[in-house]
XYZ file of C-alpha atoms in Angstrom:
689
model
C 212.572 58.691 -20.849
C 212.033 55.263 -22.398
C 214.419 54.085 -25.129
C 211.447 52.764 -27.114
C 209.017 54.699 -29.285
C 206.146 53.533 -31.468
C 206.063 55.092 -34.913
C 203.552 54.966 -37.758
C 204.176 55.649 -41.428
C 201.074 56.348 -43.476
C 200.312 56.103 -47.161
C 197.559 58.300 -48.574
C 195.642 58.510 -51.855
C 195.276 62.267 -52.254
C 193.928 64.541 -54.978
C 195.485 67.914 -55.845
C 193.769 70.726 -53.934
C 190.885 68.526 -52.772
C 191.246 70.093 -49.355
C 188.400 68.383 -47.522
C 189.030 64.863 -48.844
C 192.778 65.143 -48.321
C 192.314 66.301 -44.740
C 189.806 63.501 -44.112
C 192.337 60.903 -45.313
C 195.042 62.407 -43.117
C 192.711 62.478 -40.127
C 191.587 58.897 -40.710
C 195.178 57.660 -40.926
C 196.150 59.659 -37.827
C 193.212 58.287 -35.813
C 194.034 54.699 -36.769
C 197.710 55.190 -35.907
C 196.957 56.757 -32.520
C 194.407 54.056 -31.705
C 197.237 51.551 -32.067
C 199.535 53.533 -29.795
C 201.637 55.474 -32.303
C 203.517 58.421 -30.836
C 205.122 59.693 -34.041
C 203.011 59.668 -37.232
C 204.615 60.383 -40.612
C 202.621 61.334 -43.719
C 203.889 61.483 -47.309
C 205.338 64.367 -49.298
C 202.807 67.119 -50.093
C 200.199 65.161 -48.162
C 198.136 68.289 -47.484
C 197.856 69.617 -51.054
C 198.530 66.512 -53.097
C 201.829 66.243 -54.923
C 200.633 66.783 -58.495
C 199.268 70.334 -58.241
C 201.689 71.509 -60.952
C 201.206 75.215 -61.770
C 198.370 75.416 -59.238
C 201.172 75.508 -56.653
C 201.894 79.021 -57.924
C 198.363 80.299 -57.411
C 197.762 82.885 -54.732
C 196.845 81.484 -51.343
C 197.660 77.800 -51.941
C 200.574 77.695 -49.489
C 198.577 79.597 -46.875
C 195.558 77.311 -47.253
C 197.807 74.261 -46.933
C 199.189 75.637 -43.684
C 195.696 76.277 -42.337
C 194.602 72.755 -43.270
C 197.580 71.176 -41.504
C 196.769 73.124 -38.353
C 193.201 71.751 -38.441
C 194.338 68.159 -37.824
C 192.956 66.786 -34.572
C 196.245 65.775 -32.936
C 196.104 64.134 -29.483
C 198.436 65.168 -26.690
C 201.935 63.704 -26.720
C 201.754 62.731 -30.378
C 203.933 64.297 -33.071
C 202.790 64.423 -36.712
C 204.890 65.090 -39.812
C 202.903 66.409 -42.795
C 204.074 67.569 -46.229
C 203.078 70.958 -47.622
C 204.377 73.888 -49.718
C 206.016 76.676 -47.714
C 206.304 80.295 -48.852
C 209.339 82.327 -47.745
C 210.004 85.764 -49.187
C 207.470 85.097 -51.970
C 209.254 81.900 -53.038
C 207.966 78.357 -52.631
C 209.720 75.437 -50.987
C 208.802 71.789 -50.518
C 208.414 71.255 -46.785
C 207.744 68.687 -44.069
C 206.202 70.232 -40.949
C 206.412 68.778 -37.433
C 203.104 69.413 -35.648
C 202.152 69.028 -31.987
C 199.101 69.857 -29.954
C 199.733 73.020 -27.968
C 198.833 73.637 -24.345
C 195.842 75.692 -25.430
C 194.502 72.762 -27.457
C 195.434 74.268 -30.794
C 198.076 72.777 -33.058
C 201.481 74.361 -33.321
C 204.272 73.791 -35.783
C 207.562 73.050 -34.080
C 209.784 73.055 -37.179
C 209.669 72.685 -40.960
C 212.309 70.872 -42.966
C 212.733 72.138 -46.542
C 213.746 69.838 -49.378
C 217.304 70.384 -50.562
C 217.394 68.333 -53.775
C 214.559 68.786 -56.259
C 213.656 66.046 -58.716
C 214.186 67.135 -62.305
C 214.627 63.790 -64.026
C 212.128 61.315 -65.406
C 208.599 62.647 -64.996
C 209.536 65.339 -62.460
C 209.892 69.092 -62.960
C 209.960 70.296 -59.363
C 212.252 73.230 -60.147
C 209.355 74.817 -62.012
C 207.476 75.339 -58.735
C 209.930 75.019 -55.871
C 213.318 76.346 -54.889
C 215.988 74.048 -53.444
C 216.901 74.863 -49.845
C 220.627 75.422 -49.177
C 222.309 72.698 -47.149
C 222.997 73.696 -43.535
C 220.865 76.856 -43.519
C 218.101 77.488 -40.968
C 215.931 80.606 -40.726
C 212.835 81.466 -38.725
C 209.435 82.508 -40.024
C 206.341 83.650 -38.172
C 203.433 81.223 -37.992
C 200.460 81.924 -35.759
C 202.291 84.620 -33.851
C 205.306 82.447 -33.026
C 208.747 81.989 -34.558
C 209.280 78.638 -36.294
C 212.684 77.348 -37.473
C 212.651 76.229 -41.112
C 215.277 74.805 -43.428
C 217.883 72.127 -42.735
C 216.436 71.474 -39.294
C 216.980 68.850 -36.631
C 214.041 68.705 -34.247
C 214.681 67.629 -30.638
C 211.526 66.302 -28.985
C 212.288 65.495 -25.351
C 215.691 64.124 -26.279
C 214.644 62.225 -29.424
C 216.268 63.903 -32.395
C 214.484 63.885 -35.734
C 216.194 64.576 -39.061
C 214.776 64.589 -42.580
C 215.239 63.604 -46.179
C 212.370 64.307 -48.586
C 212.133 61.850 -51.487
C 214.838 62.984 -53.975
C 217.137 63.893 -51.079
C 217.703 60.166 -50.551
C 218.363 59.356 -54.224
C 221.559 61.397 -54.616
C 225.125 60.460 -53.677
C 225.706 63.240 -51.133
C 222.369 62.772 -49.381
C 221.424 64.796 -46.268
C 221.622 61.627 -44.184
C 225.403 62.001 -44.154
C 225.219 65.245 -42.187
C 222.364 63.865 -40.070
C 224.674 61.094 -38.888
C 227.239 63.724 -37.936
C 224.511 65.541 -36.006
C 223.528 62.401 -34.097
C 219.880 62.069 -35.094
C 217.832 59.158 -33.764
C 215.238 58.976 -36.525
C 215.419 60.011 -40.193
C 212.021 60.774 -41.691
C 211.462 60.550 -45.451
C 208.055 61.778 -46.669
C 207.972 60.801 -50.363
C 205.963 61.087 -53.551
C 207.850 58.432 -55.483
C 206.001 57.371 -58.625
C 205.645 53.782 -59.720
C 207.924 52.215 -62.300
C 208.527 48.529 -62.857
C 211.236 47.283 -60.482
C 211.640 50.567 -58.606
C 210.620 49.319 -55.144
C 213.825 47.293 -54.841
C 215.873 50.502 -55.144
C 213.839 52.243 -52.443
C 214.238 49.274 -50.128
C 217.984 49.429 -50.609
C 218.392 53.098 -49.672
C 216.032 52.779 -46.692
C 217.927 49.851 -45.178
C 221.366 51.222 -46.020
C 220.378 54.663 -44.718
C 219.450 53.120 -41.389
C 222.691 51.152 -41.168
C 225.097 53.828 -42.356
C 223.528 56.748 -40.500
C 222.872 54.999 -37.188
C 219.211 55.946 -37.122
C 215.783 54.459 -37.576
C 214.573 55.275 -41.071
C 210.881 56.032 -41.710
C 209.743 56.060 -45.351
C 206.178 57.195 -46.178
C 204.978 57.225 -49.787
C 201.799 58.274 -51.583
C 199.549 55.639 -53.180
C 197.237 55.725 -56.177
C 196.793 57.765 -59.350
C 196.825 61.106 -57.652
C 196.547 63.630 -60.477
C 196.037 61.654 -63.675
C 199.359 60.366 -65.027
C 201.761 59.266 -62.298
C 200.756 56.289 -60.193
C 202.186 56.080 -56.687
C 202.560 52.635 -55.204
C 202.807 53.121 -51.444
C 205.214 50.529 -50.073
C 206.015 52.293 -46.797
C 209.018 50.984 -44.847
C 210.608 51.270 -41.425
C 214.226 50.182 -40.926
C 216.289 50.189 -37.745
C 219.912 49.212 -37.157
C 220.259 48.227 -40.793
C 217.257 45.872 -40.768
C 213.836 46.261 -42.333
C 211.356 45.862 -39.472
C 208.039 46.971 -40.991
C 206.536 47.466 -44.422
C 203.186 48.604 -45.741
C 201.029 47.474 -48.667
C 201.619 48.558 -52.245
C 199.097 49.510 -54.922
C 196.105 49.247 -52.602
C 192.568 50.583 -53.056
C 191.713 52.013 -49.636
C 192.140 55.788 -49.088
C 195.018 55.235 -46.657
C 197.131 52.622 -44.930
C 199.014 52.715 -41.619
C 202.188 50.759 -40.832
C 203.467 50.599 -37.246
C 206.798 49.694 -35.701
C 208.498 49.924 -32.319
C 211.913 51.585 -32.455
C 214.710 50.793 -29.991
C 216.593 54.090 -29.852
C 219.584 52.635 -28.049
C 220.093 50.047 -30.784
C 220.871 52.861 -33.211
C 222.661 55.172 -30.779
C 225.248 52.492 -30.086
C 226.358 52.805 -33.714
C 227.501 56.357 -33.039
C 229.534 55.265 -30.012
C 231.601 52.801 -31.981
C 231.843 54.776 -35.212
C 235.309 55.624 -36.498
C 233.989 58.674 -38.326
C 235.246 61.999 -36.972
C 232.427 64.025 -35.480
C 231.510 67.241 -37.234
C 231.682 70.628 -35.614
C 228.931 70.916 -33.012
C 225.678 72.395 -34.290
C 222.784 73.000 -31.905
C 219.434 71.457 -32.718
C 217.209 73.759 -34.727
C 214.064 73.172 -32.691
C 213.222 71.824 -29.256
C 209.931 70.829 -27.696
C 208.841 68.905 -24.631
C 206.574 65.941 -25.188
C 205.705 63.100 -22.841
C 206.735 59.964 -24.698
C 206.187 57.004 -22.417
C 207.135 53.473 -23.378
C 204.453 52.085 -25.718
C 202.071 49.572 -24.207
C 202.565 46.048 -25.412
C 204.687 45.553 -28.479
C 204.121 45.631 -32.214
C 204.984 42.233 -33.682
C 208.755 42.369 -33.936
C 208.793 39.873 -36.795
C 208.716 41.465 -40.240
C 205.171 40.899 -41.484
C 204.926 39.048 -44.781
C 204.507 41.229 -47.812
C 201.389 40.875 -49.921
C 201.384 37.442 -51.531
C 201.619 38.853 -55.025
C 204.962 40.480 -54.157
C 206.448 36.993 -53.751
C 205.607 36.154 -57.355
C 208.416 34.893 -59.615
C 206.865 37.191 -62.241
C 206.901 40.323 -60.069
C 207.359 42.704 -63.022
C 204.125 41.393 -64.530
C 202.246 41.459 -61.228
C 203.093 45.041 -60.363
C 202.638 46.390 -63.908
C 199.128 44.951 -64.158
C 198.243 46.146 -60.651
C 199.523 49.675 -61.291
C 197.399 50.095 -64.422
C 194.342 48.650 -62.681
C 194.727 51.048 -59.742
C 195.101 53.956 -62.159
C 191.822 53.026 -63.862
C 190.090 52.779 -60.486
C 191.232 56.246 -59.430
C 190.264 57.836 -62.749
C 186.763 56.393 -62.461
C 186.482 57.366 -58.791
C 187.873 60.875 -59.095
C 185.862 61.727 -62.229
C 182.666 60.238 -60.736
C 181.911 58.403 -63.981
C 180.110 55.088 -64.469
C 182.955 53.033 -65.875
C 184.665 52.648 -69.233
C 183.906 52.323 -72.937
C 186.415 50.615 -75.202
C 186.707 49.900 -78.918
C 187.739 46.248 -78.611
C 189.471 45.231 -81.844
C 190.466 41.679 -80.991
C 194.107 42.761 -80.951
C 196.656 42.860 -78.145
C 196.461 46.470 -76.933
C 192.693 46.769 -76.546
C 192.629 43.278 -75.040
C 195.013 44.287 -72.264
C 192.995 47.440 -71.558
C 189.810 45.376 -71.237
C 191.550 42.888 -68.948
C 192.826 45.710 -66.753
C 189.315 47.035 -66.152
C 188.094 43.569 -65.132
C 191.166 42.963 -62.961
C 190.615 46.317 -61.247
C 187.155 45.191 -60.166
C 188.483 41.915 -58.739
C 191.410 43.471 -56.903
C 189.305 46.210 -55.320
C 186.642 43.705 -54.256
C 189.207 41.263 -52.891
C 190.876 43.953 -50.792
C 187.679 45.237 -49.206
C 186.028 41.858 -48.729
C 189.095 40.589 -46.878
C 188.441 43.041 -44.014
C 185.447 42.120 -41.819
C 182.906 44.903 -41.822
C 184.725 46.974 -44.449
C 181.859 46.684 -46.905
C 182.401 47.174 -50.628
C 184.767 49.605 -52.381
C 183.100 53.037 -52.468
C 183.808 53.408 -56.192
C 182.007 50.116 -56.944
C 179.016 50.360 -54.587
C 176.896 51.984 -57.299
C 177.167 48.812 -59.401
C 176.290 46.333 -56.677
C 173.150 44.407 -55.985
C 171.465 45.164 -52.699
C 172.682 42.101 -50.829
C 175.491 41.035 -48.538
C 178.556 39.755 -50.349
C 181.498 37.742 -49.004
C 184.829 36.489 -50.326
C 183.198 33.279 -51.527
C 181.168 35.250 -54.085
C 184.073 37.282 -55.452
C 183.910 35.796 -58.950
C 180.176 36.246 -59.481
C 180.224 39.714 -57.938
C 183.154 40.781 -60.111
C 181.415 39.605 -63.276
C 178.206 41.357 -62.261
C 180.014 44.662 -61.741
C 182.148 44.301 -64.871
C 178.995 43.824 -66.959
C 177.806 47.267 -65.906
C 181.165 48.985 -65.719
C 182.819 47.983 -69.029
C 181.312 48.342 -72.510
C 183.354 46.724 -75.311
C 182.470 47.557 -78.919
C 183.779 45.620 -81.933
C 183.493 47.912 -84.973
C 183.688 45.840 -88.119
C 184.828 47.057 -91.509
C 185.171 45.204 -94.816
C 188.776 44.378 -93.860
C 187.951 42.901 -90.449
C 188.266 39.165 -90.029
C 186.289 36.497 -88.241
C 189.459 35.804 -86.257
C 189.492 39.206 -84.552
C 185.701 39.304 -84.156
C 185.731 35.960 -82.377
C 188.748 36.973 -80.276
C 187.038 40.197 -79.155
C 183.682 38.550 -78.444
C 185.227 35.652 -76.555
C 187.341 37.959 -74.406
C 184.490 40.331 -73.534
C 182.224 37.449 -72.594
C 184.993 35.768 -70.622
C 185.584 38.941 -68.613
C 181.862 39.466 -68.056
C 181.838 42.779 -69.965
C 179.027 44.144 -72.095
C 179.776 43.316 -75.746
C 178.468 45.289 -78.744
C 179.116 44.460 -82.415
C 178.345 46.904 -85.170
C 179.490 47.656 -88.732
C 181.108 50.908 -89.884
C 181.149 50.327 -93.674
C 178.421 52.920 -94.318
C 180.309 55.943 -92.896
C 183.532 54.683 -94.536
C 181.840 54.567 -97.960
C 180.255 57.963 -97.411
C 183.526 59.745 -96.617
C 185.413 57.891 -99.363
C 182.857 58.809 -102.006
C 182.820 62.438 -100.874
C 186.594 62.690 -101.285
C 186.589 60.815 -104.600
C 183.977 63.213 -106.003
C 186.014 66.173 -104.799
C 189.362 65.027 -106.290
C 187.713 63.604 -109.411
C 189.164 60.086 -109.299
C 188.884 56.740 -107.528
C 191.198 56.173 -104.597
C 193.576 53.281 -105.236
C 195.093 50.976 -102.602
C 198.204 50.653 -104.804
C 198.859 54.397 -104.557
C 200.944 54.963 -101.333
C 199.164 58.229 -100.518
C 195.728 56.728 -101.072
C 196.720 53.632 -99.104
C 197.331 55.623 -95.919
C 194.165 57.688 -96.435
C 192.014 54.600 -96.967
C 193.446 52.993 -93.835
C 192.970 56.114 -91.729
C 189.321 56.672 -92.655
C 188.477 53.249 -91.253
C 190.114 54.083 -87.937
C 188.507 57.530 -87.833
C 185.056 56.166 -88.651
C 185.209 54.181 -85.414
C 185.574 57.274 -83.238
C 182.161 59.041 -83.470
C 180.065 56.038 -82.465
C 182.243 54.940 -79.583
C 182.444 58.520 -78.310
C 178.655 58.765 -78.440
C 178.251 55.473 -76.586
C 180.606 56.698 -73.879
C 178.656 59.945 -73.543
C 175.273 58.202 -73.341
C 176.475 55.783 -70.661
C 178.447 58.475 -68.805
C 181.658 56.467 -69.117
C 185.285 57.260 -69.824
C 186.394 56.372 -73.350
C 189.667 54.449 -73.191
C 192.167 54.500 -76.023
C 194.643 51.733 -76.653
C 197.976 53.137 -77.859
C 201.198 51.634 -76.516
C 204.667 53.072 -75.972
C 206.314 51.347 -78.955
C 203.799 52.391 -81.586
C 203.540 55.870 -80.084
C 207.281 56.315 -80.670
C 206.872 55.906 -84.426
C 203.384 57.367 -84.758
C 201.772 54.056 -85.746
C 198.340 55.308 -84.809
C 195.586 57.291 -86.485
C 195.000 60.682 -84.972
C 191.302 61.116 -84.123
C 190.862 57.414 -84.840
C 192.367 54.809 -82.552
C 193.816 57.682 -80.476
C 190.335 58.993 -79.656
C 189.662 58.790 -75.946
C 189.999 60.356 -72.526
C 192.698 58.067 -71.146
C 195.384 55.781 -72.627
C 196.025 53.191 -69.890
C 198.806 51.239 -71.672
C 200.556 54.137 -73.447
C 203.437 53.683 -71.005
C 203.959 49.989 -71.836
C 206.157 48.615 -74.626
C 204.557 46.293 -77.168
C 206.849 43.407 -76.246
C 205.725 43.697 -72.622
C 202.050 43.907 -73.630
C 202.349 40.612 -75.475
C 204.231 39.131 -72.522
C 201.531 40.273 -70.082
C 198.756 38.788 -72.195
C 200.470 35.403 -72.420
C 201.027 35.482 -68.662
C 197.409 36.398 -67.889
C 196.256 33.651 -70.244
C 198.397 30.931 -68.645
C 199.573 31.857 -65.119
C 197.073 34.549 -64.231
C 197.035 37.624 -62.013
C 197.545 37.059 -58.296
C 194.524 37.840 -56.120
C 195.262 38.129 -52.408
C 191.825 36.994 -51.313
C 189.284 34.466 -52.503
C 190.961 32.777 -55.465
C 194.730 32.487 -55.788
C 195.021 33.303 -59.488
C 192.755 34.963 -62.022
C 193.568 33.121 -65.248
C 191.913 34.712 -68.290
C 191.415 31.710 -70.555
C 189.354 33.769 -73.001
C 192.556 35.589 -74.057
C 193.599 32.600 -76.170
C 192.157 34.033 -79.372
C 194.188 37.220 -78.913
C 197.422 35.579 -77.819
C 197.470 33.132 -80.732
C 197.489 35.747 -83.503
C 199.996 38.233 -84.867
C 199.202 41.910 -84.087
C 197.402 43.461 -87.059
C 195.599 46.726 -87.696
C 193.269 45.063 -90.280
C 192.983 48.261 -92.287
C 194.048 46.898 -95.709
C 192.161 44.455 -97.965
C 195.267 42.233 -98.065
C 197.061 40.516 -95.189
C 198.725 43.015 -92.851
C 200.781 42.736 -89.674
C 202.116 45.516 -87.480
C 205.688 44.231 -87.574
C 205.711 44.154 -91.377
C 204.526 47.769 -91.387
C 207.184 48.785 -88.871
C 209.913 46.360 -87.778
C 210.170 43.518 -85.256
C 208.928 44.856 -81.928
C 211.955 43.609 -79.932
C 214.171 45.700 -82.241
C 211.888 48.724 -81.970
C 211.762 48.500 -78.180
C 215.541 48.209 -77.946
C 215.919 51.327 -80.107
C 213.524 53.196 -77.816
C 215.563 52.123 -74.783
C 218.828 53.263 -76.371
C 217.252 56.542 -77.473
C 215.203 57.544 -74.411
C 217.031 56.045 -71.441
C 220.650 55.822 -72.583
C 220.388 58.906 -74.868
C 222.670 57.369 -77.476
C 223.338 58.916 -80.866
C 222.185 56.897 -83.909
C 225.627 55.436 -84.678
C 226.046 54.212 -81.108
C 222.520 52.810 -81.123
C 223.408 50.909 -84.294
C 226.415 49.344 -82.563
C 224.217 48.382 -79.616
C 221.710 46.759 -81.972
C 224.501 44.728 -83.559
C 225.322 43.342 -80.100
C 221.705 42.616 -79.157
C 220.595 41.127 -82.490
C 223.594 39.343 -84.070
C 221.206 37.122 -86.056
C 219.815 40.112 -88.031
C 221.891 41.360 -91.009
C 223.607 44.711 -90.244
C 221.964 46.402 -93.247
C 218.526 45.348 -92.018
C 219.267 46.752 -88.564
C 220.449 50.013 -90.130
C 217.267 50.220 -92.218
C 215.176 49.735 -89.076
C 217.112 52.488 -87.329
C 216.719 54.975 -90.185
C 213.002 54.231 -90.285
C 212.705 54.739 -86.547
C 214.292 58.196 -86.619
C 212.288 59.199 -89.673
C 209.026 58.271 -87.982
C 210.023 59.437 -84.494
C 210.701 62.995 -85.632
C 207.778 63.162 -88.021
C 205.220 62.134 -85.406
C 206.065 64.203 -82.339
C 202.855 66.155 -82.908
C 200.845 62.946 -82.510
C 202.430 62.211 -79.155
C 201.745 65.789 -78.124
C 198.035 65.297 -78.836
C 197.703 61.833 -77.325
C 195.382 61.181 -74.408
C 197.137 61.128 -71.027
C 198.347 57.769 -69.827
C 200.138 56.028 -66.989
C 203.880 55.935 -66.461
C 204.651 52.217 -66.163
C 208.050 51.508 -67.732
C 211.211 53.306 -66.620
C 210.901 55.400 -69.777
C 207.883 57.072 -71.317
C 206.951 59.113 -74.384
C 204.454 61.404 -72.683
C 205.687 64.863 -73.744
C 204.081 66.476 -70.718
C 205.852 64.378 -68.096
C 208.928 62.702 -69.526
C 210.146 62.912 -73.135
C 209.944 66.507 -74.309
C 210.995 66.939 -77.929
C 210.321 69.891 -80.278
C 207.407 69.655 -82.675
C 209.598 71.134 -85.419
C 213.161 69.885 -85.597
C 216.094 69.098 -87.854
C 215.373 65.389 -87.930
C 218.810 64.375 -86.591
C 220.198 64.835 -90.123
C 223.769 65.405 -88.930
C 223.686 62.391 -86.610
C 222.167 60.160 -89.288
C 224.864 61.260 -91.751
C 227.415 60.032 -89.203
C 225.641 56.668 -89.181
C 225.747 56.520 -92.982
C 229.485 57.184 -92.883
C 229.899 54.390 -90.336
C 228.032 52.007 -92.656
C 230.220 53.005 -95.614
C 233.318 52.389 -93.524
C 232.033 48.948 -92.538
C 231.214 48.130 -96.143
C 234.774 48.939 -97.216
C 236.355 47.076 -94.324
C 237.389 50.182 -92.432
C 236.240 51.680 -89.170
C 235.156 55.036 -87.880
C 235.770 56.278 -84.377
C 233.993 59.567 -84.852
């Protein structure tokens, strides 16, 4: 047997329970891998069903259908495939990775199934709701197709090459299965993953892949999903192969094709030598769980041994900005594609949030075009073909083609009230025209007057801006009067209505329910306000990296948005968002302390003192009290918000990350502790409670 084997890790853009499309993507990736000589092909976690099935996992027949679909793959002789699927044992579900081969009779057979031992229950994940964790070290057999198949903590021996497994979360814990796999002398560790995107997360994955290969004396194969699979989480691909502690292959991230394939040649001896010189005491002998004979000859030729360069944008000094913008754009693309709609409608206010949403739609068009046009004969992106003129297009026409498609795909509507300014109108119009979007300008004073007069007649008095209760009502009716028309426009054009809320303002409920929250999808709801402003300045000056055609896409027409303070423009007098709330850097730091670090109010106050020494302590305390007052009061708004993408490490989406009760005690006890701390400080004392 040769000491070399060619492996392929695939990344797939799947959709929950879209059986035919999912199988087609798997088959396409498998065919491309085999055509290039791959002998072992690894697909991501839950590649058969899609990862985001949620409670559909519990429906009758889903696990059985997934098994039948996996067995339908057209697998050539002497090729092994690893596919992710749910597995039912004694009426309970487990998260599995099946090893499939072509049998002598031409039908597929499953050699073994590894079951995930550590279920993700942090961040956006609630795997324990659907799956059971498999006990470490246990292996049982189940009947599949009339034969007995070992399942559990398996090591699969294929003609002397020993395969072990970690599934996604297994690799993120301290006592990861790789430790025991080293003791069991595996040659290759396979990690099928569904690891969602968050800014900066790829660096962590890279670290555990490389270190896993070095420490466990095995090649490490990491295969991740790509795309907005089920509506909220965005997966960013980024497949990797490491051997002998070195990264030797990597795949694209945040791409638009239905799948990608990354190949590498593995030198088995290079890793086996680590076991020979290891000082670690060998564990008690355990026989391999599964054995099969497969003819694995040395691969013909050699995959380029040099690590291929990553996509150019991943070399950016502003990588956080690059990947955040690309993740949102890919999410928009998949929503449009998977809902079969004709694009997006947006109430473009001239402010920061709606401006970023509009930019994302235009950037999505350019990125998808650039990716497809860079491959000879690939044609145009399937989701954008409907918008295209009937003529051949090449990379040299990327800009004109992108503007042509954006004109049809994105409708921006500026809805003017008596409190709107020429500044925001000009900013909105300039941006829409600069992006190539369709721009509409209409007035909403008539419906505002109608509703105001109706209420005034009912209550028997004029509403007064100087009355705090009236002030909020008069602001809200302007926001709500914008919803019916923009909804109707979206319906007529068969487009998705996008809403523009961000993470910071969502935390304190600075949004009008059924007004600016109206929409199907909130693309930037997972982005803090400080980052939104940072992204806009960056797009306006440096520009988004495009891997083909033009190097940067600088959006000069953002200048009118960037050069103004964020304002809702709902009062007849001057109004800014930060005056209504607090400085956004302070608000975002409070959110970080509250959601990620889970600090109590008094400890958050101390953290604020360290981060903002220039702000008087009393002012910081006032900001903190206001935050908690608004945070608890407005949980119901977050519960009703349109779904959005998880972009930051934290999130306020109550369905996937931050679950708080609608009715609660308002942290009264904890805020009383903060008040006591402030009294102690005022009198020169201290409190350690």
